[in-house]
CSV table of C-alpha atoms in Angstrom, one decimal:
chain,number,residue,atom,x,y,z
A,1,UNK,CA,21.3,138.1,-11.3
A,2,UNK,CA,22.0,136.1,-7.7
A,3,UNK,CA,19.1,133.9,-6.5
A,4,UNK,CA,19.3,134.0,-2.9
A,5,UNK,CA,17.3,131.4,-0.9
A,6,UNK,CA,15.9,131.3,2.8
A,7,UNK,CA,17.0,128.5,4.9
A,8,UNK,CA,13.3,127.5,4.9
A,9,UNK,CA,13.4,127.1,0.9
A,10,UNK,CA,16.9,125.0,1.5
A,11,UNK,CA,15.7,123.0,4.4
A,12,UNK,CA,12.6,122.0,2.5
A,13,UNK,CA,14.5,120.8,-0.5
A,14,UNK,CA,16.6,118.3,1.4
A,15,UNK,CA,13.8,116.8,3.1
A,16,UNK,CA,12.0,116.3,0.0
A,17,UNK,CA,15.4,114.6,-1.7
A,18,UNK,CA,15.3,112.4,1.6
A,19,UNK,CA,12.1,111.4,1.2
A,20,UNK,CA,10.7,113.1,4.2
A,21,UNK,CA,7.2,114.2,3.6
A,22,UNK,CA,6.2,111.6,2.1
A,23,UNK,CA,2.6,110.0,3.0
A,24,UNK,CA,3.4,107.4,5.6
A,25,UNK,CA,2.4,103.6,4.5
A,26,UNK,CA,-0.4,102.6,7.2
A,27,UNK,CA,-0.8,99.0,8.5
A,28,UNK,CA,-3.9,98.0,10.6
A,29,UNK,CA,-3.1,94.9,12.0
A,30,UNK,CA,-6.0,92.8,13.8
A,31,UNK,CA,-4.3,91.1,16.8
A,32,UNK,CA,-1.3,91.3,18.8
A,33,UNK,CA,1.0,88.6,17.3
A,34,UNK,CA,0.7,90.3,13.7
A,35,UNK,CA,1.8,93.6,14.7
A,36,UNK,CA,4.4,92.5,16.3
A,37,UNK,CA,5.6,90.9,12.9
A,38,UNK,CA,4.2,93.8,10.7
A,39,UNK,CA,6.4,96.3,13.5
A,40,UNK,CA,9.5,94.0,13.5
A,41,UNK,CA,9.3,94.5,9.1
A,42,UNK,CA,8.3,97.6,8.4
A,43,UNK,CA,11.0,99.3,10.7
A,44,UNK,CA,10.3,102.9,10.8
A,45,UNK,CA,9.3,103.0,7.0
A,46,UNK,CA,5.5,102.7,8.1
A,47,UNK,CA,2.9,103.2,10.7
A,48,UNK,CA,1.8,99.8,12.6
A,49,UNK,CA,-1.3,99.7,14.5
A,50,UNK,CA,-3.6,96.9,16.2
A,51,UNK,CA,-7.5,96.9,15.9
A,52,UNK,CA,-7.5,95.5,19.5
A,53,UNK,CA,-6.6,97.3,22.3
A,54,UNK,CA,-4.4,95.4,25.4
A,55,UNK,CA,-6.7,93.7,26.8
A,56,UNK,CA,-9.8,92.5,23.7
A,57,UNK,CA,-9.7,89.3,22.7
A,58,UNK,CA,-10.3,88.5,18.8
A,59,UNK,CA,-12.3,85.7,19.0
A,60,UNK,CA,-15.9,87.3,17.7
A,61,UNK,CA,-14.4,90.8,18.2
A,62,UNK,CA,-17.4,93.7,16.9
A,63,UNK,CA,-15.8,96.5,15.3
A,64,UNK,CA,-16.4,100.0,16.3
A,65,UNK,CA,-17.4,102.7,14.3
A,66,UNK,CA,-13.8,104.3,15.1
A,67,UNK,CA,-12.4,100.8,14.0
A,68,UNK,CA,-14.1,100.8,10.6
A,69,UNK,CA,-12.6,103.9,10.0
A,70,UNK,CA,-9.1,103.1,11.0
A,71,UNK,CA,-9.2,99.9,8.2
A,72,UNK,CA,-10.7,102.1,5.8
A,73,UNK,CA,-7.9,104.8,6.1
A,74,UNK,CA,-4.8,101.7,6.2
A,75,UNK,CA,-3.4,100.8,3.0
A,76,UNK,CA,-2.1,98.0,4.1
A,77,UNK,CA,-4.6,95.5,5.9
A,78,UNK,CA,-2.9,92.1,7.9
A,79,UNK,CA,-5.3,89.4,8.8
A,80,UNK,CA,-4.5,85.8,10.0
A,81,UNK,CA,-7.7,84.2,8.1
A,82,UNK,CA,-8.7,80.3,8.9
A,83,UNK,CA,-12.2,82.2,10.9
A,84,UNK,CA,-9.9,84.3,14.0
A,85,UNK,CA,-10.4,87.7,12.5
A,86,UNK,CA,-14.0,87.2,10.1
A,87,UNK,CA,-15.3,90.2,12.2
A,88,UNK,CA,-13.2,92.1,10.2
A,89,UNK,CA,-14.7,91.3,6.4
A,90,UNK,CA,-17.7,93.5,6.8
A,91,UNK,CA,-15.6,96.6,6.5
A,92,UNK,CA,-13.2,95.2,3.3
A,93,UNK,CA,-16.3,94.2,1.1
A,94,UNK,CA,-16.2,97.7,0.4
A,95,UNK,CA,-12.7,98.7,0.2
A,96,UNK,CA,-10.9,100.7,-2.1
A,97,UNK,CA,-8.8,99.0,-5.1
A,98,UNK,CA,-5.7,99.9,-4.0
A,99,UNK,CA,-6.0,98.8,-0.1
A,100,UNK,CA,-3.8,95.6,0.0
A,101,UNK,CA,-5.2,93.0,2.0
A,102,UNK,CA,-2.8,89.9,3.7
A,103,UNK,CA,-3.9,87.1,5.4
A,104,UNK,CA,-0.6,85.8,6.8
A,105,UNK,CA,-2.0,81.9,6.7
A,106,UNK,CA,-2.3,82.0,3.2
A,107,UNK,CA,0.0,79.3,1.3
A,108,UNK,CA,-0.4,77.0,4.6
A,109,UNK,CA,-1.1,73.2,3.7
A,110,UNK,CA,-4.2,71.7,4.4
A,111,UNK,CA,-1.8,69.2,6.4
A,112,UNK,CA,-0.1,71.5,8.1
A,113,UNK,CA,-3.4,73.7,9.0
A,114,UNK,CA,-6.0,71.1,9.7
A,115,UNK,CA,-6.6,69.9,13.3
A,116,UNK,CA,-9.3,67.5,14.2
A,117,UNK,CA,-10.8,67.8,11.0
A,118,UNK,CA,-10.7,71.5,10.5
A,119,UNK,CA,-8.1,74.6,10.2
A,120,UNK,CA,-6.8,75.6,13.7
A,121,UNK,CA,-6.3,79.7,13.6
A,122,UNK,CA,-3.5,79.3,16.2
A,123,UNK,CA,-0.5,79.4,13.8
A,124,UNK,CA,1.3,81.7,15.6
A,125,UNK,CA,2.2,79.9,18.8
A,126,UNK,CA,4.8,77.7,16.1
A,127,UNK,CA,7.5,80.6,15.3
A,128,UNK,CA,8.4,78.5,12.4
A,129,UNK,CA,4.8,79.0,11.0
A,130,UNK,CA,5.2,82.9,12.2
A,131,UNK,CA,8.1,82.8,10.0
A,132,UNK,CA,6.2,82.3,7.3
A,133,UNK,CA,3.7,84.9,8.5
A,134,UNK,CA,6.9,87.1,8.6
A,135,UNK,CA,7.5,86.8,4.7
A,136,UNK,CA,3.9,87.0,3.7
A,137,UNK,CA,3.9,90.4,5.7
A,138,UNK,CA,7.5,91.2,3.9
A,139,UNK,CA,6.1,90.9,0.6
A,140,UNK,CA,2.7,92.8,1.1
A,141,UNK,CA,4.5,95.6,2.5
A,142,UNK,CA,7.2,95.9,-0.5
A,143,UNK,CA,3.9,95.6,-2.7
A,144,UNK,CA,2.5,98.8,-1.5
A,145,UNK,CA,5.6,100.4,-0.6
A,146,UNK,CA,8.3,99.4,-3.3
A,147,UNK,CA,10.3,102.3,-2.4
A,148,UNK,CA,11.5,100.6,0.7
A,149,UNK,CA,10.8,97.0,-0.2
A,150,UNK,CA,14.9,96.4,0.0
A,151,UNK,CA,14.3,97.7,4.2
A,152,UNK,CA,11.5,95.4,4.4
A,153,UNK,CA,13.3,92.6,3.4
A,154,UNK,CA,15.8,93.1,5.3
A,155,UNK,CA,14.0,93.6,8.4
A,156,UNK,CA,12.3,91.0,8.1
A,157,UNK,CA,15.6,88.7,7.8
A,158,UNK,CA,16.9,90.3,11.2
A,159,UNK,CA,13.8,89.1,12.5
A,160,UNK,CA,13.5,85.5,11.0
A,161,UNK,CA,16.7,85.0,12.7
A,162,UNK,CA,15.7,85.9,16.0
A,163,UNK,CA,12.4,83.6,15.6
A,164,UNK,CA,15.0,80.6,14.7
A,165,UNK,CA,16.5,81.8,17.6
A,166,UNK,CA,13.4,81.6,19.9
A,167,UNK,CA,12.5,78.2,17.8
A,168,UNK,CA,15.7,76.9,18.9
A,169,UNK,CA,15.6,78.0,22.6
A,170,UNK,CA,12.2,76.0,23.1
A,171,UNK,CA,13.0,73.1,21.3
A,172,UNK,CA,16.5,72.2,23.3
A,173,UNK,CA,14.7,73.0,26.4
A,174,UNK,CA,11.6,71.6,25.9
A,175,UNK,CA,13.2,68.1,24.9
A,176,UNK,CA,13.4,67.1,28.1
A,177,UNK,CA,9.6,66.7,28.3
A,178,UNK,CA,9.0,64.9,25.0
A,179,UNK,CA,5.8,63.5,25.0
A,180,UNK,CA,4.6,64.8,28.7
A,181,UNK,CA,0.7,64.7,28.7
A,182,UNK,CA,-0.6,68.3,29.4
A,183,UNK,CA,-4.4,69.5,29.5
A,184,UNK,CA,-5.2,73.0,27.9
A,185,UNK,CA,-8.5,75.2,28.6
A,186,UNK,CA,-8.6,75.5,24.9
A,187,UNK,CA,-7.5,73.9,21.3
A,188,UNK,CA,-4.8,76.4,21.3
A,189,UNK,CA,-1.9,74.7,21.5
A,190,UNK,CA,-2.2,71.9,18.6
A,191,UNK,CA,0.8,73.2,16.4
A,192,UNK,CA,3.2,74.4,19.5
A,193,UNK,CA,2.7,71.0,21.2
A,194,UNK,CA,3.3,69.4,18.0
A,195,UNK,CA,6.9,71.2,16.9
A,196,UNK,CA,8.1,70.4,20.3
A,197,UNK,CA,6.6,67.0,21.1
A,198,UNK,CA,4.1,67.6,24.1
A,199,UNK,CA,1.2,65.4,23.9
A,200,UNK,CA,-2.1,67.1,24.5
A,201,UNK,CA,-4.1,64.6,25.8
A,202,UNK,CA,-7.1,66.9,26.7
A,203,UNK,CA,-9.1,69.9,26.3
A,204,UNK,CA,-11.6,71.4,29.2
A,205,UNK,CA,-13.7,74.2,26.7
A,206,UNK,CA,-13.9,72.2,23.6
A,207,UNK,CA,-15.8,74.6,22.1
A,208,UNK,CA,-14.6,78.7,22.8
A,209,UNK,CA,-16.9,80.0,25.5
A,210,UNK,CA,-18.9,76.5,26.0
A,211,UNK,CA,-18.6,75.1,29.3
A,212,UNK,CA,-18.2,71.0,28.9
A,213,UNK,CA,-20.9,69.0,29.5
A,214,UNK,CA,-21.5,66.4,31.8
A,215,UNK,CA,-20.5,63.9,29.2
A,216,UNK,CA,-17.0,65.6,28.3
A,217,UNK,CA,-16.3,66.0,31.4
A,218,UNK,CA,-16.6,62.6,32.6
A,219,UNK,CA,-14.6,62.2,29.7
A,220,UNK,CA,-11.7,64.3,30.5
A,221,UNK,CA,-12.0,63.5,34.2
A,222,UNK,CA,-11.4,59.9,33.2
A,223,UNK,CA,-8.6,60.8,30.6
A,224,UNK,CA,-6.5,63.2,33.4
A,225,UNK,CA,-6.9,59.8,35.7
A,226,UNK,CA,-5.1,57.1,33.2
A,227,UNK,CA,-2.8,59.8,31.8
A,228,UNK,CA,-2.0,61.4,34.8
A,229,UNK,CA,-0.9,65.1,33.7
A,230,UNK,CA,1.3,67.0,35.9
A,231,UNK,CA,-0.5,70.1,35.3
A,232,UNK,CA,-3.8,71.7,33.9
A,233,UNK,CA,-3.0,74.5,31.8
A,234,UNK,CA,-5.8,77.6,32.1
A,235,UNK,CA,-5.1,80.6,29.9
A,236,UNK,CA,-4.3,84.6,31.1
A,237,UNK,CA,-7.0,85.6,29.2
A,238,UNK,CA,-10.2,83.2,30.7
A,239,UNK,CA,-11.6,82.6,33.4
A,240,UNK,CA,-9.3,80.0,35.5
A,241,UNK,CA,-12.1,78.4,37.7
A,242,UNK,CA,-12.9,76.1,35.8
A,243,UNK,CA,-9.7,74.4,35.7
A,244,UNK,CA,-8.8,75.3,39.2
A,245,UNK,CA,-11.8,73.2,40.1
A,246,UNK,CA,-10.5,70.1,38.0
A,247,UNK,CA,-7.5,70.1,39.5
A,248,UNK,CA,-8.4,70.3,43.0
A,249,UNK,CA,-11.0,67.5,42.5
A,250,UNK,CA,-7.9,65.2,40.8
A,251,UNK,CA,-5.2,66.8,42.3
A,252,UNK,CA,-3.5,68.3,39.2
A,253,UNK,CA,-1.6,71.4,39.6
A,254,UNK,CA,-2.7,74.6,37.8
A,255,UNK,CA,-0.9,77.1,35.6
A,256,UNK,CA,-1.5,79.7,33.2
A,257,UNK,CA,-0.5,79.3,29.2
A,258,UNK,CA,-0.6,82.9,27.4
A,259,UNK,CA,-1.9,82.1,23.8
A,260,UNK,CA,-0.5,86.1,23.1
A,261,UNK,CA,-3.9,86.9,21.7
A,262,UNK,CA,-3.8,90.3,24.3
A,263,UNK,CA,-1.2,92.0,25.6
A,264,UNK,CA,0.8,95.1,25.4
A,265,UNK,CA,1.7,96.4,22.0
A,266,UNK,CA,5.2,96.7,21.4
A,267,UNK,CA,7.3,94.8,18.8
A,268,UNK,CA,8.8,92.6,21.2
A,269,UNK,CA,6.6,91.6,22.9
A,270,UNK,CA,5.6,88.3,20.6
A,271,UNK,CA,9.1,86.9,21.8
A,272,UNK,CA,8.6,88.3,25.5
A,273,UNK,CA,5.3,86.1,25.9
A,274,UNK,CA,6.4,83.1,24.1
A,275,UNK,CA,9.3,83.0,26.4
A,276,UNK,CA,7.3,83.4,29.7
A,277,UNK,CA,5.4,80.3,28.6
A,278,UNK,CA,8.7,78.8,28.2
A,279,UNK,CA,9.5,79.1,31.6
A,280,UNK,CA,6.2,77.8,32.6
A,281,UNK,CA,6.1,74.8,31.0
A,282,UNK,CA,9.8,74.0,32.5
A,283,UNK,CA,8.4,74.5,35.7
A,284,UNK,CA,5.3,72.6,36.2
A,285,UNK,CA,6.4,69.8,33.9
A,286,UNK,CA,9.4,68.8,35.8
């Protein structure tokens, strides 16, 4: 006796040999630089999201109800750890078992990480240390997905190069201000001025969210004068009138630095940013 089967019976079958139909892996991500390295990885193997939206910053971020449940329902969970994304711990205390959980600084020397006497979160801003983010990313994913851990991989090698690529960029075109004194708004900078040689020779916020006091900045004021700066870098993200008043008071121009904690989610857009501050800083430090 014939078996005879409908194209929906057929259809069905191949999709399931193919793989399509499958639960899709999901990664929550907590800040724009880390989806843009889970994204550039996972390829179209899983879903990437972000906890914040475009314009939320992560310092001290409060998780929504609708957040909570969006880490609870991820299998995969990418943090960047050294106190950024802390805001996000309340949720994994209860977590299931199988959730995996990466923080992407994990590995890091104390040497490499400390700063003034403690870690610095802003690993990022170095591509070589998002490099490494890359392949702790790489190797969580193939963990909960093993099934495509040969496409992770191999993303993620596609997209090491084209952070060596962005490494390289900024290092032949930043050496022609080797050792330029700049000021920041905040400690951001600490591992980007150090793997291309700028010399950071002061801070206006100290402290996240703190205005300086009259103290620090004396201190700075007094600092901008015997270094002499050509430029006082504010960030997109903060306030600039702080810095806007420094510099008219000394005379320092004023620019914006984009520490790519915000910003529009899309996997290039790590790259885009870092870029932009490229051609920034070969502007006002001429």
């Amino acid at each position: 006796m014939k078996r005879v089967f409908g194209v929906a019976t057929v259809v069905a079958f191949v999709l399931i040999c193919n793989g399509v139909g499958a639960r899709e892996v999901r990664v929550i991500t907590s800040f724009l630089p880390l989806y843009c390295f889970a994204s550039n990885v996972a390829g179209t193997a899983a879903r990437v999201d972000c906890l914040l939206s475009a314009n939320v910053n992560p310092h001290d971020y409060q998780l929504s109800v609708k957040d909570r449940a969006r880490v609870e329902a991820a299998d995969l969970v990418v943090l960047n750890g050294l106190g950024l994304d802390n805001w996000v711990h309340s949720v994994l205390r209860g977590a299931s078992a199988n959730k995996r959980i990466v923080t992407v600084s994990d590995g890091l020397s104390n040497e490499l990480i400390r700063h003034s006497g403690v870690p610095n979160p802003h690993i990022w801003l170095d591509p070589l240390m998002a490099i490494y983010c890359v392949t702790n990313i790489a190797a969580a994913l193939a963990e909960v997905d093993p099934e495509h851990a040969a496409m992770f991989a191999e993303n993620g090698s596609r997209y090491m190069v084209r952070l060596q690529q962005l490494d390289a960029q900024l290092r032949e075109e930043l050496q022609l201000f080797r050792d330029r004194p700049i000021v920041t708004f905040h400690d951001s900078f600490p591992y980007f001025a150090r793997r291309y040689a700028l010399n950071i020779v002061g801070v206006i916020e100290e402290v996240p969210d703190v205005a300086p006091s009259a103290r620090q900045r004396s201190r700075l004021y007094a600092t901008i004068r015997e270094k002499k700066p050509r430029c006082i870098f504010a960030e997109a993200q903060f306030s600039s009138r702080l810095a806007e008043q420094i510099g008219e008071d000394l005379h320092v121009d004023v620019a914006m630095l984009n520490t790519l904690e915000t910003g529009l989610l899309k996997p290039e857009r790590y790259e885009e940013l870092m870029r932009e501050n490229l051609r920034t800083l070969e502007a006002k430090l001429k």
